[in-house]
Tab-separated table of C-alpha atoms in Angstrom:
chain	number	residue	atom	x	y	z
A	1134	UNK	CA	-37.301	57.291	37.950
A	1135	UNK	CA	-39.991	57.612	40.614
A	1136	UNK	CA	-40.008	54.613	42.922
A	1137	UNK	CA	-43.644	54.990	43.996
A	1138	UNK	CA	-44.818	54.883	40.351
A	1139	UNK	CA	-42.784	51.739	39.689
A	1140	UNK	CA	-44.205	50.156	42.829
A	1141	UNK	CA	-47.783	50.994	41.811
A	1142	UNK	CA	-47.311	49.475	38.345
A	1143	UNK	CA	-45.741	46.309	39.754
A	1144	UNK	CA	-48.498	45.911	42.380
A	1145	UNK	CA	-51.168	46.430	39.718
A	1146	UNK	CA	-49.645	43.656	37.561
A	1147	UNK	CA	-49.281	41.439	40.612
A	1148	UNK	CA	-52.905	41.861	41.701
A	1149	UNK	CA	-54.292	41.585	38.174
A	1150	UNK	CA	-52.455	38.315	37.593
A	1151	UNK	CA	-53.601	36.771	40.874
A	1152	UNK	CA	-57.230	37.585	40.005
A	1153	UNK	CA	-56.861	35.219	37.065
A	1154	UNK	CA	-57.866	31.720	38.206
A	1155	UNK	CA	-55.620	30.150	35.563
A	1156	UNK	CA	-52.575	31.865	37.099
A	1157	UNK	CA	-53.497	30.681	40.594
A	1158	UNK	CA	-54.003	27.167	39.234
A	1159	UNK	CA	-50.585	27.254	37.528
A	1160	UNK	CA	-48.961	28.489	40.742
A	1161	UNK	CA	-50.551	25.596	42.584
A	1162	UNK	CA	-49.407	23.065	39.971
A	1163	UNK	CA	-45.858	24.468	40.042
A	1164	UNK	CA	-45.810	24.344	43.845
A	1165	UNK	CA	-46.880	20.697	43.813
A	1166	UNK	CA	-44.262	19.917	41.180
A	1167	UNK	CA	-41.569	21.571	43.279
A	1168	UNK	CA	-42.594	19.612	46.372
A	1169	UNK	CA	-42.589	16.377	44.376
A	1170	UNK	CA	-39.198	17.131	42.768
A	1171	UNK	CA	-37.606	18.175	46.065
A	1172	UNK	CA	-38.904	15.132	47.935
A	1173	UNK	CA	-37.932	12.598	45.250
A	1174	UNK	CA	-34.484	14.188	44.946
A	1175	UNK	CA	-34.049	14.148	48.727
A	1176	UNK	CA	-35.248	10.540	49.002
A	1177	UNK	CA	-33.068	9.407	46.093
A	1178	UNK	CA	-29.955	10.973	47.595
A	1179	UNK	CA	-30.669	9.589	51.056
A	1180	UNK	CA	-31.249	6.032	49.831
A	1181	UNK	CA	-28.211	6.026	47.561
A	1182	UNK	CA	-25.945	7.520	50.210
A	1183	UNK	CA	-27.067	4.972	52.804
A	1184	UNK	CA	-26.411	2.146	50.338
A	1185	UNK	CA	-23.026	3.610	49.396
A	1186	UNK	CA	-21.847	3.944	53.001
A	1187	UNK	CA	-23.068	0.446	53.856
A	1188	UNK	CA	-21.262	-1.210	50.948
A	1189	UNK	CA	-18.106	0.872	51.338
A	1190	UNK	CA	-17.826	-0.240	54.975
A	1191	UNK	CA	-18.388	-3.839	53.857
A	1192	UNK	CA	-15.670	-3.586	51.185
A	1193	UNK	CA	-13.230	-2.161	53.720
A	1194	UNK	CA	-14.054	-4.936	56.190
A	1195	UNK	CA	-13.526	-7.634	53.537
A	1196	UNK	CA	-10.202	-6.054	52.546
A	1197	UNK	CA	-8.848	-6.009	56.090
A	1198	UNK	CA	-10.132	-9.520	56.869
A	1199	UNK	CA	-8.313	-11.131	53.966
A	1200	UNK	CA	-5.877	-13.839	55.188
A	1201	UNK	CA	-2.101	-13.730	54.866
A	1202	UNK	CA	-1.299	-13.348	51.177
A	1203	UNK	CA	1.401	-12.360	48.744
A	1204	UNK	CA	1.170	-8.548	48.325
A	1205	UNK	CA	0.860	-8.779	44.564
A	1206	UNK	CA	-2.082	-11.140	44.889
A	1207	UNK	CA	-3.759	-8.510	47.046
A	1208	UNK	CA	-3.011	-5.880	44.408
A	1209	UNK	CA	-4.906	-7.993	41.894
A	1210	UNK	CA	-7.625	-8.881	44.399
A	1211	UNK	CA	-8.388	-5.195	44.137
A	1212	UNK	CA	-10.581	-2.703	45.907
A	1213	UNK	CA	-14.043	-1.311	45.165
A	1214	UNK	CA	-14.867	2.401	45.444
A	1215	UNK	CA	-18.402	3.807	45.458
A	1216	UNK	CA	-18.872	7.379	44.268
A	1217	UNK	CA	-20.109	9.867	46.851
A	1218	UNK	CA	-22.588	12.545	45.759
A	1219	UNK	CA	-22.553	16.162	46.837
A	1220	UNK	CA	-25.601	16.781	49.098
A	1221	UNK	CA	-26.909	19.603	46.894
A	1222	UNK	CA	-27.140	17.217	43.935
A	1223	UNK	CA	-30.698	16.460	45.066
A	1224	UNK	CA	-31.478	19.995	43.823
A	1225	UNK	CA	-29.932	19.524	40.377
A	1226	UNK	CA	-29.247	16.010	39.073
A	1227	UNK	CA	-27.027	17.287	36.269
A	1228	UNK	CA	-25.065	14.319	34.938
A	1229	UNK	CA	-25.723	12.169	38.013
A	1230	UNK	CA	-27.808	9.621	36.136
A	1231	UNK	CA	-25.102	9.189	33.509
A	1232	UNK	CA	-22.135	8.944	35.887
A	1233	UNK	CA	-21.140	5.509	37.099
A	1234	UNK	CA	-21.552	4.651	40.762
A	1235	UNK	CA	-18.651	2.288	41.423
A	1236	UNK	CA	-15.198	1.484	40.103
A	1237	UNK	CA	-13.010	-1.571	40.661
A	1238	UNK	CA	-9.357	-0.782	41.388
A	1239	UNK	CA	-6.559	-3.199	40.591
A	1240	UNK	CA	-2.895	-3.161	39.681
A	1241	UNK	CA	-1.792	-2.354	36.118
A	1242	UNK	CA	-5.323	-1.619	34.930
A	1243	UNK	CA	-7.586	1.443	34.944
A	1244	UNK	CA	-11.221	0.381	34.971
A	1245	UNK	CA	-14.115	2.665	34.118
A	1246	UNK	CA	-16.748	3.871	36.572
A	1247	UNK	CA	-19.621	1.433	36.075
A	1248	UNK	CA	-23.311	0.952	36.866
A	1249	UNK	CA	-24.758	4.310	35.917
A	1250	UNK	CA	-28.489	4.630	36.425
A	1251	UNK	CA	-28.908	5.533	32.742
A	1252	UNK	CA	-27.582	2.113	31.857
A	1253	UNK	CA	-30.456	0.491	33.738
A	1254	UNK	CA	-33.132	2.956	32.632
A	1255	UNK	CA	-35.410	3.113	29.612
A	1256	UNK	CA	-34.993	5.526	26.726
A	1257	UNK	CA	-37.383	7.934	28.469
A	1258	UNK	CA	-34.437	9.189	30.557
A	1259	UNK	CA	-33.182	11.208	27.592
A	1260	UNK	CA	-36.178	13.499	28.020
A	1261	UNK	CA	-34.887	14.486	31.453
A	1262	UNK	CA	-36.114	14.032	34.991
A	1263	UNK	CA	-38.251	16.180	37.219
A	1264	UNK	CA	-35.743	17.933	39.446
A	1265	UNK	CA	-36.028	21.268	41.202
A	1266	UNK	CA	-33.440	22.779	38.872
A	1267	UNK	CA	-35.193	21.446	35.755
A	1268	UNK	CA	-38.457	23.139	36.771
A	1269	UNK	CA	-36.683	26.407	37.553
A	1270	UNK	CA	-34.741	26.356	34.284
A	1271	UNK	CA	-37.469	25.288	31.848
A	1272	UNK	CA	-40.967	25.632	33.287
A	1273	UNK	CA	-40.603	28.900	35.207
A	1274	UNK	CA	-39.543	30.813	32.032
A	1275	UNK	CA	-42.621	29.405	30.293
A	1276	UNK	CA	-44.722	30.533	33.275
A	1277	UNK	CA	-43.174	34.031	33.069
A	1278	UNK	CA	-43.925	34.246	29.360
A	1279	UNK	CA	-47.523	33.200	30.020
A	1280	UNK	CA	-47.893	35.902	32.669
A	1281	UNK	CA	-46.154	38.714	30.844
A	1282	UNK	CA	-46.670	38.243	27.117
A	1283	UNK	CA	-49.484	40.824	27.153
A	1284	UNK	CA	-48.266	43.062	29.974
A	1285	UNK	CA	-47.678	46.002	27.577
A	1286	UNK	CA	-49.078	44.797	24.252
A	1287	UNK	CA	-52.538	44.473	25.835
A	1288	UNK	CA	-52.252	48.069	27.080
A	1289	UNK	CA	-51.505	49.112	23.503
A	1290	UNK	CA	-54.445	47.107	22.108
A	1291	UNK	CA	-56.856	48.542	24.704
A	1292	UNK	CA	-55.587	52.104	24.147
A	1293	UNK	CA	-54.795	52.402	27.867
A	1294	UNK	CA	-51.107	52.833	27.073
A	1295	UNK	CA	-51.764	56.351	25.740
A	1296	UNK	CA	-53.672	57.181	28.902
A	1297	UNK	CA	-50.845	55.982	31.156
A	1298	UNK	CA	-48.181	57.913	29.283
A	1299	UNK	CA	-50.354	61.045	29.003
A	1300	UNK	CA	-50.763	61.001	32.789
A	1301	UNK	CA	-47.031	61.390	33.236
A	1302	UNK	CA	-45.858	57.796	33.496
A	1303	UNK	CA	-42.479	57.414	31.801
A	1304	UNK	CA	-41.488	54.477	29.660
A	1305	UNK	CA	-38.634	53.586	32.039
A	1306	UNK	CA	-41.040	53.452	34.963
A	1307	UNK	CA	-43.540	51.372	33.011
A	1308	UNK	CA	-40.926	48.846	31.893
A	1309	UNK	CA	-39.335	48.633	35.353
A	1310	UNK	CA	-42.720	48.243	37.048
A	1311	UNK	CA	-43.762	45.394	34.740
A	1312	UNK	CA	-40.438	43.588	35.267
A	1313	UNK	CA	-40.656	43.917	39.045
A	1314	UNK	CA	-44.269	42.738	39.000
A	1315	UNK	CA	-43.279	39.578	37.144
A	1316	UNK	CA	-40.347	39.039	39.514
A	1317	UNK	CA	-42.658	39.334	42.530
A	1318	UNK	CA	-44.934	36.663	41.053
A	1319	UNK	CA	-41.996	34.345	40.418
A	1320	UNK	CA	-40.750	34.886	43.969
A	1321	UNK	CA	-44.073	33.541	45.279
A	1322	UNK	CA	-42.750	30.156	44.184
A	1323	UNK	CA	-38.991	30.683	44.121
A	1324	UNK	CA	-38.512	31.811	47.743
A	1325	UNK	CA	-40.468	28.858	49.249
A	1326	UNK	CA	-38.516	26.505	46.963
A	1327	UNK	CA	-35.183	27.799	48.260
A	1328	UNK	CA	-36.391	27.572	51.869
A	1329	UNK	CA	-37.561	24.001	51.271
A	1330	UNK	CA	-34.224	23.142	49.636
A	1331	UNK	CA	-32.366	24.620	52.606
A	1332	UNK	CA	-34.355	22.534	55.095
A	1333	UNK	CA	-33.896	19.331	53.109
A	1334	UNK	CA	-30.198	20.040	52.690
A	1335	UNK	CA	-29.865	20.456	56.469
A	1336	UNK	CA	-31.591	17.123	57.024
A	1337	UNK	CA	-29.302	15.329	54.554
A	1338	UNK	CA	-26.155	16.622	56.257
A	1339	UNK	CA	-27.461	16.242	59.850
A	1340	UNK	CA	-27.059	20.009	60.254
A	1341	UNK	CA	-23.276	19.703	59.836
A	1342	UNK	CA	-22.742	22.385	57.211
A	1343	UNK	CA	-19.711	24.561	56.573
A	1344	UNK	CA	-19.626	28.199	55.520
A	1345	UNK	CA	-18.325	27.107	52.123
A	1346	UNK	CA	-21.418	24.958	51.622
A	1347	UNK	CA	-23.715	27.813	52.691
A	1348	UNK	CA	-22.065	29.982	50.060
A	1349	UNK	CA	-22.883	27.429	47.374
A	1350	UNK	CA	-26.580	27.626	48.181
A	1351	UNK	CA	-26.372	31.418	48.199
A	1352	UNK	CA	-24.740	31.418	44.759
A	1353	UNK	CA	-27.428	29.045	43.477
A	1354	UNK	CA	-30.159	31.425	44.665
A	1355	UNK	CA	-28.324	34.428	43.180
A	1356	UNK	CA	-27.804	32.626	39.852
A	1357	UNK	CA	-31.468	31.764	39.453
A	1358	UNK	CA	-32.591	35.245	40.529
A	1359	UNK	CA	-30.431	36.832	37.823
A	1360	UNK	CA	-31.767	34.242	35.370
A	1361	UNK	CA	-35.374	35.164	36.229
A	1362	UNK	CA	-34.563	38.865	35.889
A	1363	UNK	CA	-33.205	38.150	32.393
A	1364	UNK	CA	-36.308	36.156	31.432
A	1365	UNK	CA	-38.677	38.807	32.846
A	1366	UNK	CA	-36.798	41.559	30.983
A	1367	UNK	CA	-36.940	39.634	27.699
A	1368	UNK	CA	-40.657	39.064	28.219
A	1369	UNK	CA	-41.403	42.753	28.869
A	1370	UNK	CA	-39.214	43.924	25.974
A	1371	UNK	CA	-40.921	41.572	23.509
A	1372	UNK	CA	-44.352	42.637	24.780
A	1373	UNK	CA	-43.362	46.307	24.479
A	1374	UNK	CA	-42.235	46.050	20.848
A	1375	UNK	CA	-45.133	43.822	19.716
A	1376	UNK	CA	-48.232	45.388	18.205
A	1377	UNK	CA	-50.532	42.620	19.429
A	1378	UNK	CA	-50.527	40.169	22.319
A	1379	UNK	CA	-50.798	37.270	19.881
A	1380	UNK	CA	-47.575	38.197	18.076
A	1381	UNK	CA	-45.901	38.730	21.460
A	1382	UNK	CA	-46.883	35.243	22.616
A	1383	UNK	CA	-45.685	33.625	19.376
A	1384	UNK	CA	-42.300	35.373	19.657
A	1385	UNK	CA	-41.855	34.361	23.293
A	1386	UNK	CA	-42.773	30.717	22.649
A	1387	UNK	CA	-40.304	30.747	19.779
A	1388	UNK	CA	-37.600	32.118	22.055
A	1389	UNK	CA	-38.375	29.482	24.689
A	1390	UNK	CA	-38.013	26.699	22.132
A	1391	UNK	CA	-34.817	28.274	20.836
A	1392	UNK	CA	-33.239	28.684	24.286
A	1393	UNK	CA	-34.380	25.447	25.920
A	1394	UNK	CA	-34.531	22.935	23.078
A	1395	UNK	CA	-32.908	23.957	19.800
A	1396	UNK	CA	-29.644	25.689	20.793
A	1397	UNK	CA	-28.539	23.159	23.483
A	1398	UNK	CA	-29.209	20.137	21.259
A	1399	UNK	CA	-27.598	21.759	18.236
A	1400	UNK	CA	-24.535	22.833	20.230
A	1401	UNK	CA	-23.956	19.298	21.522
A	1402	UNK	CA	-24.186	17.806	18.047
A	1403	UNK	CA	-22.014	20.550	16.537
A	1404	UNK	CA	-19.319	20.143	19.205
A	1405	UNK	CA	-19.180	16.374	18.656
A	1406	UNK	CA	-18.979	16.955	14.891
A	1407	UNK	CA	-16.131	19.487	15.129
A	1408	UNK	CA	-14.121	17.508	17.678
A	1409	UNK	CA	-14.933	13.791	17.346
A	1410	UNK	CA	-13.764	11.760	20.330
A	1411	UNK	CA	-12.402	8.202	20.001
A	1412	UNK	CA	-14.672	5.448	21.255
A	1413	UNK	CA	-13.800	3.492	24.379
A	1414	UNK	CA	-12.622	0.581	22.253
A	1415	UNK	CA	-10.292	2.859	20.259
A	1416	UNK	CA	-8.982	4.435	23.451
A	1417	UNK	CA	-8.319	1.096	25.161
A	1418	UNK	CA	-6.666	-0.279	22.020
A	1419	UNK	CA	-4.336	2.711	21.751
A	1420	UNK	CA	-3.320	2.406	25.408
A	1421	UNK	CA	-2.819	-1.356	25.093
A	1422	UNK	CA	-0.618	-0.964	21.996
A	1423	UNK	CA	1.633	1.461	23.836
A	1424	UNK	CA	1.808	-0.828	26.864
A	1425	UNK	CA	2.888	-3.780	24.718
A	1426	UNK	CA	5.873	-1.757	23.522
A	1427	UNK	CA	7.059	-1.234	27.113
A	1428	UNK	CA	7.236	-4.935	27.963
A	1429	UNK	CA	5.745	-7.123	30.683
A	1430	UNK	CA	6.584	-6.163	34.263
A	1431	UNK	CA	5.360	-9.573	35.481
A	1432	UNK	CA	8.348	-11.145	33.727
A	1433	UNK	CA	11.504	-10.174	35.674
A	1434	UNK	CA	13.637	-11.218	32.688
A	1435	UNK	CA	11.713	-9.155	30.140
A	1436	UNK	CA	14.110	-7.626	27.602
A	1437	UNK	CA	12.493	-4.182	27.989
A	1438	UNK	CA	13.419	-4.134	31.671
A	1439	UNK	CA	16.972	-5.439	31.128
A	1440	UNK	CA	18.453	-1.930	31.464
A	1441	UNK	CA	16.789	-1.504	34.845
A	1442	UNK	CA	18.112	-4.866	35.949
A	1443	UNK	CA	21.656	-4.100	34.792
A	1444	UNK	CA	21.664	-0.697	36.487
A	1445	UNK	CA	20.487	-2.206	39.792
A	1446	UNK	CA	23.151	-4.885	39.718
A	1447	UNK	CA	25.757	-2.234	38.974
A	1448	UNK	CA	24.645	0.151	41.732
A	1449	UNK	CA	24.470	-2.541	44.429
A	1450	UNK	CA	27.587	-4.313	43.092
A	1451	UNK	CA	26.020	-7.762	42.945
A	1452	UNK	CA	25.905	-10.401	40.242
A	1453	UNK	CA	22.349	-11.703	40.582
A	1454	UNK	CA	19.016	-10.208	41.548
A	1455	UNK	CA	18.788	-12.708	44.429
A	1456	UNK	CA	21.593	-10.781	46.133
A	1457	UNK	CA	19.706	-7.459	46.085
A	1458	UNK	CA	18.614	-6.116	49.531
A	1459	UNK	CA	14.990	-5.921	48.349
A	1460	UNK	CA	12.617	-8.013	46.287
A	1461	UNK	CA	13.515	-7.509	42.651
A	1462	UNK	CA	10.111	-8.540	41.251
A	1463	UNK	CA	8.372	-6.016	43.503
A	1464	UNK	CA	10.719	-3.271	42.278
A	1465	UNK	CA	10.126	-4.171	38.625
A	1466	UNK	CA	6.373	-4.220	39.086
A	1467	UNK	CA	6.539	-0.833	40.792
A	1468	UNK	CA	8.398	0.512	37.764
A	1469	UNK	CA	5.917	-1.163	35.448
A	1470	UNK	CA	3.029	0.413	37.348
A	1471	UNK	CA	4.690	3.799	37.011
A	1472	UNK	CA	5.149	3.346	33.266
A	1473	UNK	CA	1.637	1.993	32.594
A	1474	UNK	CA	0.022	4.751	34.666
A	1475	UNK	CA	2.010	7.361	32.793
A	1476	UNK	CA	0.849	5.982	29.437
A	1477	UNK	CA	-2.761	5.839	30.566
A	1478	UNK	CA	-2.719	9.357	32.035
A	1479	UNK	CA	-1.128	10.767	28.875
A	1480	UNK	CA	-3.810	9.263	26.637
A	1481	UNK	CA	-6.586	10.118	29.068
A	1482	UNK	CA	-5.482	13.754	29.079
A	1483	UNK	CA	-5.718	13.793	25.281
A	1484	UNK	CA	-9.254	12.430	25.581
A	1485	UNK	CA	-10.130	15.108	28.145
A	1486	UNK	CA	-8.741	17.814	25.843
A	1487	UNK	CA	-11.185	16.664	23.135
A	1488	UNK	CA	-14.086	16.690	25.591
A	1489	UNK	CA	-13.073	20.173	26.746
A	1490	UNK	CA	-13.134	21.426	23.159
A	1491	UNK	CA	-16.614	19.946	22.704
A	1492	UNK	CA	-17.800	21.606	25.919
A	1493	UNK	CA	-16.245	24.907	24.874
A	1494	UNK	CA	-18.566	25.024	21.861
A	1495	UNK	CA	-21.537	24.466	24.148
A	1496	UNK	CA	-20.306	26.879	26.809
A	1497	UNK	CA	-19.545	29.715	24.383
A	1498	UNK	CA	-23.194	29.738	23.294
A	1499	UNK	CA	-24.108	30.926	26.800
A	1500	UNK	CA	-23.602	34.458	25.438
A	1501	UNK	CA	-26.599	33.904	23.144
A	1502	UNK	CA	-28.502	31.558	25.447
A	1503	UNK	CA	-28.877	32.371	29.181
A	1504	UNK	CA	-30.360	28.918	29.785
A	1505	UNK	CA	-26.984	27.350	28.964
A	1506	UNK	CA	-25.201	29.621	31.443
A	1507	UNK	CA	-27.560	28.943	34.337
A	1508	UNK	CA	-27.564	25.213	33.582
A	1509	UNK	CA	-23.752	25.002	33.681
A	1510	UNK	CA	-23.515	27.082	36.858
A	1511	UNK	CA	-26.272	25.138	38.586
A	1512	UNK	CA	-24.719	21.729	37.935
A	1513	UNK	CA	-21.279	23.000	38.963
A	1514	UNK	CA	-22.545	24.442	42.260
A	1515	UNK	CA	-24.389	21.212	43.080
A	1516	UNK	CA	-21.400	19.011	42.219
A	1517	UNK	CA	-23.168	17.182	39.387
A	1518	UNK	CA	-21.276	18.610	36.405
A	1519	UNK	CA	-18.696	17.127	34.049
A	1520	UNK	CA	-15.734	18.711	35.849
A	1521	UNK	CA	-16.805	17.123	39.150
A	1522	UNK	CA	-16.982	13.731	37.471
A	1523	UNK	CA	-13.522	14.120	35.937
A	1524	UNK	CA	-12.135	15.248	39.298
A	1525	UNK	CA	-13.576	12.098	40.865
A	1526	UNK	CA	-11.990	9.877	38.210
A	1527	UNK	CA	-8.596	11.520	38.698
A	1528	UNK	CA	-8.758	11.101	42.467
A	1529	UNK	CA	-9.763	7.454	42.071
A	1530	UNK	CA	-6.836	6.855	39.707
A	1531	UNK	CA	-4.446	8.457	42.220
A	1532	UNK	CA	-5.833	6.166	44.912
A	1533	UNK	CA	-5.538	3.106	42.648
A	1534	UNK	CA	-1.890	3.979	41.957
A	1535	UNK	CA	-1.304	4.433	45.693
A	1536	UNK	CA	-2.816	1.001	46.385
A	1537	UNK	CA	-0.709	-0.737	43.723
A	1538	UNK	CA	2.520	0.927	44.819
A	1539	UNK	CA	1.817	0.159	48.492
A	1540	UNK	CA	1.495	-3.538	47.634
A	1541	UNK	CA	4.686	-3.347	45.552
A	1542	UNK	CA	6.477	-1.661	48.461
A	1543	UNK	CA	5.321	-4.381	50.853
A	1544	UNK	CA	6.598	-6.994	48.406
A	1545	UNK	CA	9.970	-5.288	48.106
A	1546	UNK	CA	10.388	-5.071	51.885
A	1547	UNK	CA	8.877	-8.362	53.044
A	1548	UNK	CA	9.241	-10.952	50.280
A	1549	UNK	CA	12.513	-12.806	49.832
A	1550	UNK	CA	14.430	-12.841	46.558
A	1551	UNK	CA	15.235	-16.499	47.074
A	1552	UNK	CA	13.594	-18.766	44.533
A	1553	UNK	CA	11.108	-21.191	46.014
A	1554	UNK	CA	11.172	-24.906	45.551
A	1555	UNK	CA	8.103	-26.668	44.200
A	1556	UNK	CA	7.210	-28.158	47.609
A	1557	UNK	CA	7.664	-24.940	49.596
A	1558	UNK	CA	4.822	-22.816	50.895
A	1559	UNK	CA	4.233	-19.635	48.798
A	1560	UNK	CA	5.610	-16.432	50.227
A	1561	UNK	CA	3.035	-14.389	52.155
A	1562	UNK	CA	2.952	-11.445	54.546
A	1563	UNK	CA	0.802	-10.798	57.593
A	1564	UNK	CA	-2.777	-9.662	57.091
A	1565	UNK	CA	-2.073	-6.756	59.459
A	1566	UNK	CA	-0.434	-4.962	56.531
A	1567	UNK	CA	-3.773	-4.588	54.744
A	1568	UNK	CA	-4.722	-1.881	57.230
A	1569	UNK	CA	-1.846	0.256	55.909
A	1570	UNK	CA	-4.053	1.221	52.964
A	1571	UNK	CA	-5.845	4.462	53.910
A	1572	UNK	CA	-9.550	4.966	53.201
A	1573	UNK	CA	-10.465	6.786	50.006
A	1574	UNK	CA	-11.500	10.371	50.758
A	1575	UNK	CA	-13.244	12.113	47.883
A	1576	UNK	CA	-12.552	15.863	47.805
A	1577	UNK	CA	-15.210	17.953	46.084
A	1578	UNK	CA	-14.084	20.780	43.810
A	1579	UNK	CA	-13.383	23.991	45.728
A	1580	UNK	CA	-15.383	27.127	44.971
A	1581	UNK	CA	-12.360	28.962	43.606
A	1582	UNK	CA	-11.710	26.169	41.088
A	1583	UNK	CA	-15.431	25.926	40.385
A	1584	UNK	CA	-15.742	29.581	39.391
A	1585	UNK	CA	-12.572	29.362	37.310
A	1586	UNK	CA	-14.146	26.483	35.382
A	1587	UNK	CA	-17.424	28.384	34.987
A	1588	UNK	CA	-15.998	31.860	34.317
A	1589	UNK	CA	-17.729	31.964	30.922
A	1590	UNK	CA	-21.119	31.159	32.473
A	1591	UNK	CA	-20.743	33.833	35.164
A	1592	UNK	CA	-19.589	36.405	32.632
A	1593	UNK	CA	-22.386	35.574	30.183
A	1594	UNK	CA	-25.080	36.001	32.861
A	1595	UNK	CA	-23.628	39.395	33.810
A	1596	UNK	CA	-23.413	40.397	30.147
A	1597	UNK	CA	-27.039	39.372	29.629
A	1598	UNK	CA	-28.241	41.313	32.694
A	1599	UNK	CA	-26.266	44.471	31.901
A	1600	UNK	CA	-27.068	44.224	28.187
A	1601	UNK	CA	-30.791	44.025	28.879
A	1602	UNK	CA	-30.571	47.052	31.182
A	1603	UNK	CA	-28.965	48.935	28.300
A	1604	UNK	CA	-31.681	47.719	25.885
A	1605	UNK	CA	-34.385	48.808	28.326
A	1606	UNK	CA	-32.760	52.244	28.608
A	1607	UNK	CA	-32.536	52.530	24.818
A	1608	UNK	CA	-36.125	51.350	24.304
A	1609	UNK	CA	-37.469	53.850	26.824
A	1610	UNK	CA	-36.265	56.627	24.492
A	1611	UNK	CA	-37.122	55.162	21.094
A	1612	UNK	CA	-40.208	52.991	21.540
A	1613	UNK	CA	-43.459	54.180	20.013
A	1614	UNK	CA	-46.952	54.073	21.508
A	1615	UNK	CA	-48.596	52.592	18.389
């Protein structure tokens, strides 16, 4: 192919489009939408993060300032964790509005993450929010289709296509030039958007960014560029095989509805139908029924824990639990916490397996819908996807277990086994022990794990790009002028 011919065709499309006042107006509207989406996302993240940090510091202060108490009372007093957001989530909200913002941690009980914004919003939230990613994923393809639906079909209708080809222009050069011309027009908006996102991201992190975080933004830009190449190629191919511009436009609008609306909604419903997940009530009931069968760790004489008691007495060669060198109740509650956490984690993993099967149905359709692939990759790279939420829940549960077992350990080491009389002061330990609990540090999913989770999305985008190149090569040899 001759590069200068491709460049001339792309420049001609670029200039012709910009002469159209409607195109300039649309570019202006899109630019304003991007500025609005970026600013509201930036402001939302900043406000929420400031509130989160403020309340987390307050919770920590209240925890450490608690007076001398029995360790188990502190375990039930509990601790409150507020979910941190990844800075790039201002770019793509993903599931942010549906994820809870705080979770209460206490011994023997796994509470859900509560206070999601969707729970306080109207039904309009189901239609989505104006985020930078939403505009790039849904409105830019529509803009591309508007620009390119007649890029070749109009040439055929005006009989200028015969003139171009008779002058020595090859089909490959014509198709490539039209695709590049559309990409150049998209980049008039896309490049400023990425620069704006970079600046806002810097401001949110106080310019304290790591190389790993820079890579995420690079992968986001690369993902959307490949996505736009796919959309531009589809647009040019449809225009090339259509006899009229009207039929080309109808086909492209149909494809947009299929990709953006019909397939995603259908896939979600189909996945839930194939792999129905138990409700929260069913899940909690199943866990509770299993816990009942294991006994009550708060009762040191519970028959289910009799074997543990007998084995301890045998090992330490004593006759009563009061003679043990540690607090027996604390030891039993530590074992009970271990058992209850194991039951919960086992059932929770079963629930996650069902959700994964549902998501697999949705994810597999990325091979027939590039929108699904770019949506999954975008939310994963911005830390607002389902896997990030599950990772957060697992880390919170690990921290809750650590808190409960720390209090049980303090009870075992500092509380006497001697039974108290009715007029005696309850056993307590010094408040200085509360500082032994480390702060919760949320670890975002690493890039290696991220790309393992989204391998299907990455592969589907590559398959789409390479497949369209093959289609373009095939069309350049078989397509007819009329």
